XYZ file of C-alpha atoms in Angstrom:
543
model
C 99.213 -1.954 23.030
C 102.279 -0.471 21.193
C 103.274 3.188 21.700
C 102.503 4.147 18.033
C 99.125 2.382 18.102
C 98.315 4.052 21.420
C 99.198 7.507 19.957
C 97.111 6.786 16.871
C 94.097 5.822 18.965
C 94.582 8.948 21.094
C 94.806 11.152 18.001
C 91.666 9.504 16.577
C 89.753 10.083 19.780
C 90.838 13.733 19.825
C 89.748 14.107 16.232
C 86.334 12.607 16.950
C 85.985 14.814 20.068
C 86.645 17.982 18.139
C 84.395 16.943 15.232
C 81.625 16.223 17.731
C 81.873 19.620 19.386
C 81.836 21.437 16.063
C 78.916 19.412 14.786
C 76.894 19.680 17.973
C 77.725 23.200 19.014
C 79.870 24.818 16.405
C 78.339 24.524 13.040
C 75.386 26.680 13.949
C 77.734 29.254 15.498
C 79.899 29.263 12.350
C 76.874 29.736 10.156
C 75.798 32.779 12.104
C 79.439 33.999 12.226
C 79.793 33.827 8.555
C 76.294 35.014 7.598
C 76.284 37.869 10.046
C 75.935 40.535 7.435
C 72.865 38.781 5.874
C 70.926 38.053 9.020
C 69.425 40.167 11.791
C 71.720 38.672 14.449
C 73.195 40.685 17.212
C 76.972 40.941 16.538
C 77.982 40.851 20.194
C 75.784 37.802 20.835
C 77.469 35.857 18.145
C 80.944 36.930 19.331
C 80.166 35.621 22.823
C 78.946 32.258 21.529
C 81.901 31.945 19.200
C 84.238 32.512 22.144
C 82.435 29.721 24.113
C 82.852 27.310 21.152
C 86.621 27.967 21.050
C 86.816 27.413 24.923
C 85.016 24.041 24.598
C 87.234 22.973 21.638
C 90.280 23.145 23.870
C 93.660 24.882 24.444
C 94.859 24.883 20.776
C 91.672 26.710 19.688
C 91.812 29.008 22.658
C 95.261 30.052 21.569
C 94.026 30.587 17.983
C 91.235 32.693 19.373
C 93.851 34.777 21.154
C 95.626 35.239 17.851
C 92.357 36.381 16.280
C 91.936 38.915 19.112
C 95.089 40.674 17.833
C 93.662 41.279 14.361
C 92.265 44.659 15.124
C 92.213 45.593 11.462
C 90.055 42.745 10.198
C 87.477 41.661 12.884
C 84.682 43.758 14.300
C 85.471 45.355 17.681
C 82.881 43.247 19.454
C 84.641 40.088 18.375
C 88.080 41.537 19.338
C 86.921 42.519 22.837
C 85.287 39.180 23.463
C 88.229 37.063 22.235
C 90.613 39.111 24.371
C 88.883 37.557 27.421
C 90.056 34.099 26.392
C 92.309 32.749 29.171
C 95.119 30.322 28.409
C 94.659 28.590 31.743
C 94.247 24.829 31.892
C 94.393 22.158 34.505
C 97.992 21.426 35.492
C 99.401 18.044 34.894
C 100.706 15.869 37.733
C 104.103 16.092 39.405
C 104.948 12.506 38.292
C 104.862 13.646 34.692
C 106.892 16.757 35.536
C 109.497 14.514 37.137
C 109.619 12.087 34.288
C 110.092 14.819 31.701
C 112.819 16.700 33.658
C 114.758 13.499 34.362
C 114.444 12.256 30.786
C 115.468 15.592 29.232
C 118.358 16.295 31.596
C 119.459 12.739 32.180
C 119.706 13.328 35.906
C 117.621 12.527 38.917
C 115.506 15.305 40.483
C 117.313 15.137 43.862
C 120.670 15.529 41.944
C 119.371 18.720 40.291
C 117.386 20.534 42.898
C 117.470 21.128 46.702
C 113.835 22.209 46.562
C 111.102 21.724 43.993
C 107.578 23.091 44.387
C 105.218 20.297 43.222
C 102.409 22.853 42.676
C 102.821 24.981 39.612
C 102.831 28.765 39.822
C 101.227 28.926 36.392
C 99.733 26.447 34.022
C 98.891 27.062 30.363
C 98.123 25.034 27.210
C 101.791 24.326 26.240
C 103.418 23.939 29.587
C 103.562 24.967 33.277
C 106.009 26.751 35.539
C 107.427 25.454 38.903
C 109.552 27.236 41.435
C 112.732 25.372 42.474
C 116.071 25.839 44.113
C 119.239 24.582 42.548
C 122.048 22.771 44.310
C 124.006 26.026 43.958
C 121.333 27.763 46.092
C 119.849 29.844 43.288
C 116.054 30.043 42.957
C 114.770 29.267 39.406
C 111.547 29.066 37.520
C 111.416 25.832 35.542
C 108.925 25.698 32.642
C 108.039 22.139 31.555
C 106.248 21.310 28.366
C 102.941 19.572 28.721
C 103.302 15.787 27.927
C 101.892 14.664 24.588
C 101.223 18.338 23.527
C 102.986 17.887 20.202
C 100.521 15.135 19.167
C 97.575 17.168 20.413
C 98.740 20.216 18.415
C 99.247 18.134 15.287
C 95.711 16.669 15.516
C 94.138 20.023 16.242
C 96.077 21.849 13.495
C 95.027 19.203 10.922
C 91.364 19.798 11.754
C 91.827 23.596 12.051
C 93.302 23.780 8.531
C 90.453 21.708 7.077
C 87.906 23.900 8.954
C 89.658 26.983 7.651
C 89.432 25.854 4.083
C 85.713 25.096 4.672
C 84.779 28.581 5.836
C 87.475 30.541 4.046
C 85.231 31.801 1.243
C 82.470 32.860 3.623
C 84.963 34.718 5.834
C 86.403 36.576 2.891
C 82.862 37.351 1.647
C 81.624 38.882 4.813
C 84.737 40.053 6.677
C 87.143 40.786 3.841
C 90.088 38.733 4.905
C 91.536 35.337 4.159
C 91.663 33.105 7.319
C 94.160 30.686 5.784
C 97.177 32.889 6.185
C 96.220 33.474 9.850
C 96.002 29.679 10.388
C 99.393 29.136 8.699
C 100.958 31.906 10.863
C 99.474 30.283 13.981
C 100.855 26.942 12.990
C 104.368 28.382 12.756
C 103.985 30.447 15.910
C 102.712 27.601 18.093
C 105.374 25.195 16.849
C 108.036 27.846 17.597
C 106.600 28.361 21.078
C 106.969 24.633 21.730
C 110.746 24.898 21.306
C 111.906 26.503 24.532
C 115.457 26.862 23.301
C 114.185 29.578 20.915
C 112.654 31.494 23.840
C 115.908 31.119 25.817
C 117.851 32.563 22.933
C 115.578 35.602 22.804
C 116.014 36.085 26.517
C 119.767 36.318 25.987
C 119.241 38.801 23.157
C 116.996 41.069 25.188
C 119.410 40.848 28.159
C 122.093 42.387 25.972
C 119.809 44.877 24.139
C 118.359 46.348 27.374
C 121.547 46.384 29.449
C 121.814 50.181 29.074
C 118.785 50.674 31.383
C 119.552 50.385 35.110
C 115.893 50.151 35.896
C 115.247 47.098 33.649
C 116.098 43.525 34.331
C 116.003 40.420 32.117
C 116.194 37.000 33.851
C 119.268 34.777 33.564
C 118.965 31.548 31.566
C 120.486 28.419 33.017
C 121.441 26.701 29.788
C 122.737 23.551 31.423
C 119.157 22.911 32.554
C 117.424 23.996 29.324
C 116.255 21.900 26.384
C 113.553 22.089 23.745
C 111.022 20.838 26.353
C 112.383 22.548 29.474
C 113.594 26.134 30.091
C 115.161 27.080 33.421
C 115.595 30.678 34.270
C 116.221 32.884 37.218
C 113.235 33.249 39.591
C 112.178 36.862 39.894
C 110.935 38.027 43.267
C 108.684 41.059 43.207
C 105.197 42.277 42.419
C 103.155 41.426 39.273
C 102.153 44.521 37.288
C 98.538 43.228 37.537
C 98.659 43.968 41.347
C 98.374 47.756 41.350
C 97.173 47.755 44.914
C 100.242 45.830 46.075
C 102.498 48.167 44.160
C 101.007 51.223 45.749
C 101.211 49.710 49.309
C 104.913 48.815 48.563
C 105.524 52.511 47.906
C 106.038 52.457 44.175
C 105.321 55.554 42.043
C 102.962 54.208 39.318
C 103.487 57.258 37.085
C 107.209 56.822 37.177
C 106.884 53.175 36.379
C 104.596 53.951 33.444
C 107.090 56.426 31.997
C 110.094 54.160 32.413
C 108.167 51.248 30.830
C 107.240 53.395 27.869
C 110.874 54.481 27.450
C 112.019 50.922 27.330
C 109.217 49.969 24.799
C 110.065 52.833 22.412
C 113.792 52.070 22.739
C 113.087 48.498 21.575
C 111.102 49.840 18.613
C 113.335 52.626 17.351
C 116.819 51.817 18.625
C 116.906 48.059 18.565
C 114.292 46.927 16.045
C 113.326 43.850 18.118
C 110.579 44.165 20.643
C 108.657 42.134 23.219
C 105.375 41.604 21.370
C 103.192 40.706 24.313
C 103.959 43.362 27.009
C 100.723 42.843 28.980
C 100.765 43.284 32.789
C 100.945 39.528 33.410
C 104.314 39.445 31.696
C 105.819 42.233 33.813
C 107.144 41.994 37.304
C 108.208 45.035 39.390
C 111.182 43.750 41.443
C 111.591 44.766 45.126
C 114.324 47.261 44.181
C 112.037 49.000 41.596
C 113.498 47.430 38.489
C 111.046 46.398 35.709
C 111.425 42.796 34.628
C 109.825 41.341 31.478
C 109.149 37.575 31.551
C 107.884 35.131 28.917
C 109.675 35.874 25.625
C 107.616 33.446 23.586
C 106.281 36.285 21.352
C 108.793 38.617 19.805
C 108.463 41.039 16.909
C 110.874 42.653 14.493
C 110.521 45.998 12.898
C 112.248 47.514 9.877
C 113.250 51.130 9.290
C 110.417 51.388 6.755
C 107.882 50.418 9.464
C 109.390 52.993 11.807
C 108.943 55.692 9.205
C 105.318 54.589 8.595
C 104.561 54.729 12.278
C 106.115 58.277 12.579
C 104.162 59.447 9.513
C 100.864 58.160 10.893
C 101.308 59.840 14.326
C 102.714 63.028 12.815
C 99.797 63.168 10.383
C 97.366 63.434 13.253
C 99.486 65.954 15.060
C 100.034 68.192 11.996
C 96.540 67.674 10.462
C 98.076 66.036 7.320
C 95.806 63.390 5.786
C 98.388 62.667 3.016
C 101.002 61.507 5.602
C 98.411 59.164 7.271
C 97.421 57.834 3.798
C 101.089 57.136 2.988
C 101.550 55.123 6.210
C 98.331 53.191 5.576
C 99.577 52.282 2.080
C 102.694 50.777 3.552
C 101.167 49.156 6.749
C 98.282 47.510 4.763
C 97.485 45.620 1.654
C 95.205 47.918 -0.340
C 93.035 46.433 -3.035
C 92.585 47.958 -6.501
C 88.869 48.787 -5.714
C 89.853 51.089 -2.812
C 88.631 54.669 -3.444
C 91.498 56.912 -2.457
C 89.227 60.008 -2.430
C 86.774 58.417 -0.030
C 89.563 57.003 2.176
C 91.117 60.495 2.429
C 87.731 62.029 3.375
C 87.422 59.515 6.210
C 90.969 60.210 7.297
C 90.188 63.920 7.273
C 87.127 63.293 9.617
C 89.426 61.368 12.013
C 91.976 64.171 12.031
C 89.197 66.679 12.929
C 88.341 64.537 15.891
C 91.874 64.616 17.364
C 93.424 67.792 16.033
C 91.961 70.121 18.574
C 93.387 67.966 21.437
C 96.758 68.888 22.966
C 99.468 66.341 22.506
C 99.275 65.157 26.101
C 95.563 64.314 25.696
C 96.043 62.104 22.594
C 95.069 58.547 23.246
C 97.229 56.415 20.914
C 95.138 53.253 21.481
C 91.858 55.046 20.535
C 93.559 56.607 17.489
C 94.701 53.226 16.246
C 91.306 51.565 16.902
C 89.618 54.363 14.912
C 92.143 53.857 12.037
C 91.433 50.082 12.138
C 87.627 50.921 11.897
C 88.312 53.003 8.745
C 90.369 50.273 7.176
C 87.625 47.692 7.831
C 85.168 50.045 6.205
C 87.288 50.226 3.068
C 88.072 46.396 3.157
C 91.791 47.194 3.709
C 93.733 44.502 5.585
C 96.734 45.328 7.754
C 99.802 43.226 7.062
C 100.421 40.620 9.737
C 103.874 41.965 10.674
C 102.408 45.431 11.076
C 99.493 44.054 13.076
C 101.859 42.602 15.631
C 103.633 45.955 16.024
C 100.453 48.030 16.315
C 98.929 45.506 18.746
C 102.080 45.663 20.994
C 101.848 49.485 20.916
C 98.179 49.314 22.041
C 99.042 46.878 24.815
C 101.929 48.979 26.142
C 99.822 52.139 25.875
C 97.061 50.417 27.810
C 99.470 49.281 30.616
C 100.763 52.851 30.971
C 97.205 54.300 31.185
C 96.165 51.693 33.675
C 99.088 52.669 35.925
C 98.523 56.429 35.418
C 95.275 57.578 33.684
C 96.813 60.833 32.433
C 99.860 59.062 31.008
C 100.661 59.932 27.399
C 102.436 57.338 25.334
C 103.048 59.697 22.314
C 104.666 62.273 24.583
C 107.195 59.794 25.787
C 107.790 58.554 22.194
C 108.598 62.077 20.798
C 112.393 62.046 21.555
C 112.768 58.628 19.984
C 110.816 59.765 16.926
C 113.041 62.806 16.452
C 116.278 60.857 17.018
C 115.338 58.216 14.533
C 114.128 60.779 11.970
C 117.334 62.780 12.174
C 119.367 59.621 11.680
C 117.229 58.132 8.929
C 116.747 61.338 6.856
C 120.323 62.545 7.244
C 122.208 63.188 3.910
C 124.882 60.676 4.718
C 122.344 57.898 5.356
C 120.422 58.711 2.164
C 123.749 58.454 0.179
C 124.630 55.198 2.021
C 121.212 53.735 1.118
C 121.486 54.976 -2.480
C 124.994 53.867 -3.227
C 125.267 50.788 -1.010
C 126.986 48.061 -3.097
C 124.417 45.491 -4.091
C 124.472 42.266 -6.217
C 121.613 43.806 -8.048
C 124.056 46.330 -9.600
C 126.241 43.573 -10.936
C 123.296 41.656 -12.265
C 122.054 44.805 -13.997
C 125.523 45.442 -15.367
C 125.578 41.997 -16.962
C 122.084 42.418 -18.411
C 122.622 45.985 -19.714
C 124.717 45.245 -22.830
C 122.407 42.452 -24.013
C 119.302 44.524 -23.322
C 120.732 47.517 -25.166
C 121.774 45.289 -28.125
C 118.262 43.747 -28.229
C 116.604 47.144 -28.356
C 118.986 48.359 -31.131
C 118.545 45.166 -33.193
C 114.762 45.382 -32.877
C 114.736 48.997 -34.061
C 117.004 48.106 -37.023
C 114.765 45.277 -38.035
C 111.700 47.371 -37.686
C 110.176 45.070 -35.134
C 110.321 47.690 -32.406
C 106.731 48.918 -32.551
C 104.818 51.554 -30.594
C 101.078 51.980 -31.235
C 99.769 55.479 -30.600
C 97.083 57.849 -31.648
C 98.835 60.936 -33.016
C 97.275 64.392 -33.405
C 100.469 66.185 -34.422
C 103.209 64.278 -36.257
C 105.900 66.861 -35.297
C 104.963 66.696 -31.709
C 105.313 62.916 -31.801
C 108.778 63.222 -33.238
C 109.755 65.706 -30.503
C 108.426 63.313 -27.838
C 110.449 60.352 -29.173
C 113.525 62.543 -29.288
C 113.171 63.608 -25.554
C 112.254 60.057 -24.521
C 115.338 58.726 -26.278
C 117.416 61.407 -24.559
C 116.001 60.330 -21.197
C 116.737 56.707 -21.926
C 120.276 57.489 -22.961
C 121.001 59.558 -19.924
C 119.432 56.974 -17.682
C 121.665 54.272 -19.172
C 124.725 56.350 -18.646
C 123.653 57.128 -15.079
C 123.154 53.462 -14.395
C 126.501 52.649 -15.689
C 128.099 55.334 -13.509
C 126.297 54.037 -10.373
C 127.259 50.404 -11.149
C 130.916 51.330 -11.806
C 131.057 53.542 -8.681
C 129.570 50.712 -6.552
C 132.144 48.286 -7.813
C 135.012 50.626 -7.178
C 133.720 51.518 -3.725
C 133.133 47.936 -2.741
C 136.732 47.121 -3.763
C 138.072 50.297 -2.001
C 139.751 51.372 -5.293
C 140.982 54.895 -5.741
C 142.349 57.699 -3.466
C 140.460 59.517 -0.694
C 140.114 63.191 0.190
C 140.003 63.103 3.920
C 137.791 60.112 4.540
C 135.659 60.576 1.386
C 136.563 58.491 -1.688
C 137.369 60.606 -4.819
C 135.268 58.078 -6.841
C 132.193 58.976 -4.787
C 132.708 62.723 -5.242
C 133.223 62.536 -8.999
C 130.318 60.038 -9.417
C 127.978 62.309 -7.487
C 128.835 65.364 -9.669
C 128.314 63.305 -12.873
C 124.984 61.952 -11.571
C 123.772 65.385 -10.614
C 124.652 66.736 -14.112
C 122.851 63.801 -15.737
C 119.808 64.225 -13.458
C 119.528 67.822 -14.540
C 119.510 66.592 -18.158
C 116.669 64.126 -17.379
C 114.649 66.898 -15.641
C 115.194 69.173 -18.596
C 113.956 66.472 -20.995
C 110.975 65.777 -18.770
C 109.926 69.423 -18.880
C 110.040 69.382 -22.663
C 107.729 66.371 -22.982
């Protein structure tokens, strides 16, 4: 049988297998899952049975369930807690396959590459497994090898998962107020990216550079000569897994100190770097014998913008300072709020949350519980957290949980305070505001090109009498005054836009003299803009 035909038969068998499981076991579960709000079915019971269905469907669906477990803002807590128990542990594949893949990818024989190679994997997951080995140079390495045929399996599973998603999408939106298809599309991109080990190797290098300032943090070295899309070879880390608290205590480590150091590293990634390890659970952390903290498995990485950082600060500060408006502002930016959301009712629920936490001292504030309560409020108001924000908030909850597991009285917010203050001072500084306001942008040039034609169009329309405004007028004289002040505002705004565009062009070309290190163009333009702004404010007051 030819290779292509064999793969087609294999894919067809997998399709039939999944279809059979869903028909036999899954359709009833999905019916209860989507009709939960209409039937007297215990929510936690359905969550357990739904998890079992995913486990029987296989590794791809288990990983999708793990993604669903991160969606704190859209699924009920019973589903979140049940899906978090999904384990990405599968039967390892044989050493013969491992040998074949390594020799094929690296074009060398195993005995030419390694002095030692442990045939029993240290870890086995749905996409690959990890083996300990010793290079000819004498260095111990961890070799992660992609599972054979996994690309075909993922392709078959994703095909069916997308069809299944389209089938239940309307029901899910009706009862749980979110669209499952964007989650499936994100999962498709994520799992395909995870199958390319060169991407993970790149992020390891990036984190090694970003975290080099900490003498108590270590990032493994990547051996690029033994790394491909299907194999990643990195330095083997000797030490204690963070899951083994008893072993850490027996080895003499101070768990409180480790919790604080880990939190500092986490907040540094968020506020100083903007790139963070998005899955910092204990299984991905090794405490080395010399006390250094080592993060492994960089398959899940998140990015955060300055706006997201501001939103996070505003949310936490809102609870500390008992300011519902600041929390509402952060929710507006973290989530997609529908038009039917009642702001007044949302603010009332936020006020109730604030009352729950405001009496507590800072060191007693549990950030994970706060975020879960916020998510509960969002679900109540049918507000969906953006997926990028969801990854950030989930990583915060995981890191906070690790710290509290190490030291029950550990306070994540307390450690974050200096990072909050430093970022806020930098972000809200006058110089940064000016930089953001007057940063040269192609939009200015585009606006400059459109401005003359737009102005001409308005003037022509007014001359031809085709510029119409329909209004109900009580006092004709008041209407004339209003038009006069509006026209004044428009005129001043046009002049201000022209000044900003001209200034940006001159600054980008470094044209004109400087006073000290400040361009004269910037000083003059700022003075003109302030004067014009006063004119706009005055016109606004007269409206």
